[in-house]
Amino acid sequence: MKKIFAAVLGGLLCVCAFAGGRSDAEKGTAAKETFKPSYKQQMPEGNPCVFEEVWGWVMRNREDEFKPEFPVTDACYFSAEVDSYGNLCNIPDIRKLKDFNGRKHLVIVSDSRSLTHFLLDPTFKLVDKFVKDVMKAAKPYDGVQVDFELIPGKDAKNFYNFLVKLSEECKKADKMFTVCVPARVKTISDDIFPYKKIAEISDRVIIMAYDEHWSTSKPGAIANVAWCQKIVDYAKTVIPQEKLVMGLPFYGRTWASEKTASGWYFTGVNRLIRQYDAAKPKYVDDIPTTKITMKVSVEAWWEDCYSVVQKMRLYEQKEVKAIAFWRIGQEDPLVWDWVKYRAQIIEPPIPEDVLNGQEEALSTEVDHVDTEYAAE
């Protein structure tokens, strides 16, 4: 049902262009429609996938990668952050998305366990002010989205209490409140991200169903269809259908057989010199140095149009109403031909004046037919 392409690249070590998650090393150039892949792609069959909602993350300072004509209902503007003092900082400028007519959501993140603890622990009394700052920053937005992924286990209750406070404020301000959660295939005791409880206080729960394999794991798919099926099957038992959003990856990763950037023992450096027949060491400014040419195998796994569509087909079959893409700009451009949201395919209502005109024309035709039959 699904084919993820794997490649093993041999030769001299080079800088690899694949990047996933937030350590993305791309240069920020927008995908061009004329881009031609370096391999023969397998293409999907059938009709485009249709969902009620299509969400996508847009990176601050990479807004040019997002086109208003993309079939997206909700843009998640990534991201405002927590600074060293527990304040909200780096708030994206919503005016840069002025050409997008869908809903816009302010995403807030905290990418440090210690900083997250500092913010959430009641001892430091920072949460109430932080929530006020978030609501002030979110004033021009349609919603607020929480994407806290590094939460100390002892702060599980503090995190949930923070979500409750922010949810209540969003309701008062008539804004959507959404929460991003990591992939789960079963209920975990003392889980920091209890799906059911989070769903009760959220308008949407976005499951980040990717990073099945990550930068420090063994090489493998970013999100295998079979793995995704386990996630969605479990999610449907604890999250209401109207609140469930399944996340899909657009990115790829690479794994190298040798770690070349590292600190070394004196004996380790000498082993490398002998192993790779390095150039004769010399002293520069009284420090020994040499150049070592290493042969490194790099294994790559990535997502393209075919692999993404196979996951979308799965979610269609599971009657999932909404999906989300991490992240816009990383995608195979062909994927946009294979996804639509339902409002795009529903015929607009016929204007009343046109409808009246059609009724009059139909009435005239009937009268004409009746006259012909009467003449006979």
CSV table of N, CA, C and O in Angstrom, one decimal, residues 363-376:
chain,number,residue,atom,x,y,z
A,363,SER,N,-41.2,27.0,-16.9
A,363,SER,CA,-42.6,27.1,-17.0
A,363,SER,C,-43.0,27.4,-18.5
A,363,SER,O,-44.0,26.9,-19.0
A,364,THR,N,-42.2,28.3,-19.2
A,364,THR,CA,-42.5,28.6,-20.6
A,364,THR,C,-42.4,27.3,-21.4
A,364,THR,O,-43.2,27.1,-22.3
A,365,GLU,N,-41.4,26.5,-21.2
A,365,GLU,CA,-41.2,25.3,-22.0
A,365,GLU,C,-42.3,24.3,-21.8
A,365,GLU,O,-42.8,23.7,-22.7
A,366,VAL,N,-42.8,24.2,-20.5
A,366,VAL,CA,-43.9,23.3,-20.2
A,366,VAL,C,-45.2,23.8,-20.9
A,366,VAL,O,-45.9,23.0,-21.5
A,367,ASP,N,-45.5,25.1,-20.9
A,367,ASP,CA,-46.6,25.6,-21.6
A,367,ASP,C,-46.6,25.4,-23.1
A,367,ASP,O,-47.6,25.0,-23.7
A,368,HIS,N,-45.4,25.5,-23.6
A,368,HIS,CA,-45.2,25.2,-25.1
A,368,HIS,C,-45.5,23.8,-25.4
A,368,HIS,O,-46.2,23.5,-26.4
A,369,VAL,N,-45.0,22.9,-24.6
A,369,VAL,CA,-45.2,21.4,-24.8
A,369,VAL,C,-46.7,21.1,-24.7
A,369,VAL,O,-47.3,20.4,-25.5
A,370,ASP,N,-47.4,21.7,-23.7
A,370,ASP,CA,-48.8,21.4,-23.5
A,370,ASP,C,-49.6,21.9,-24.7
A,370,ASP,O,-50.6,21.3,-25.2
A,371,THR,N,-49.2,23.1,-25.3
A,371,THR,CA,-49.9,23.6,-26.5
A,371,THR,C,-49.8,22.7,-27.7
A,371,THR,O,-50.7,22.4,-28.4
A,372,GLU,N,-48.5,22.1,-27.8
A,372,GLU,CA,-48.3,21.2,-29.0
A,372,GLU,C,-49.2,20.0,-28.9
A,372,GLU,O,-49.8,19.5,-29.8
A,373,TYR,N,-49.3,19.4,-27.6
A,373,TYR,CA,-50.1,18.2,-27.4
A,373,TYR,C,-51.6,18.5,-27.6
A,373,TYR,O,-52.3,17.7,-28.2
A,374,ALA,N,-52.0,19.7,-27.3
A,374,ALA,CA,-53.4,20.1,-27.4
A,374,ALA,C,-53.7,20.2,-28.9
A,374,ALA,O,-54.8,19.9,-29.4
A,375,ALA,N,-52.8,20.7,-29.7
A,375,ALA,CA,-53.0,20.9,-31.2
A,375,ALA,C,-53.2,19.5,-31.8
A,375,ALA,O,-53.9,19.4,-32.8
A,376,GLU,N,-52.5,18.5,-31.3
A,376,GLU,CA,-52.6,17.2,-31.9
A,376,GLU,C,-54.0,16.6,-31.6
A,376,GLU,O,-54.6,15.8,-32.3
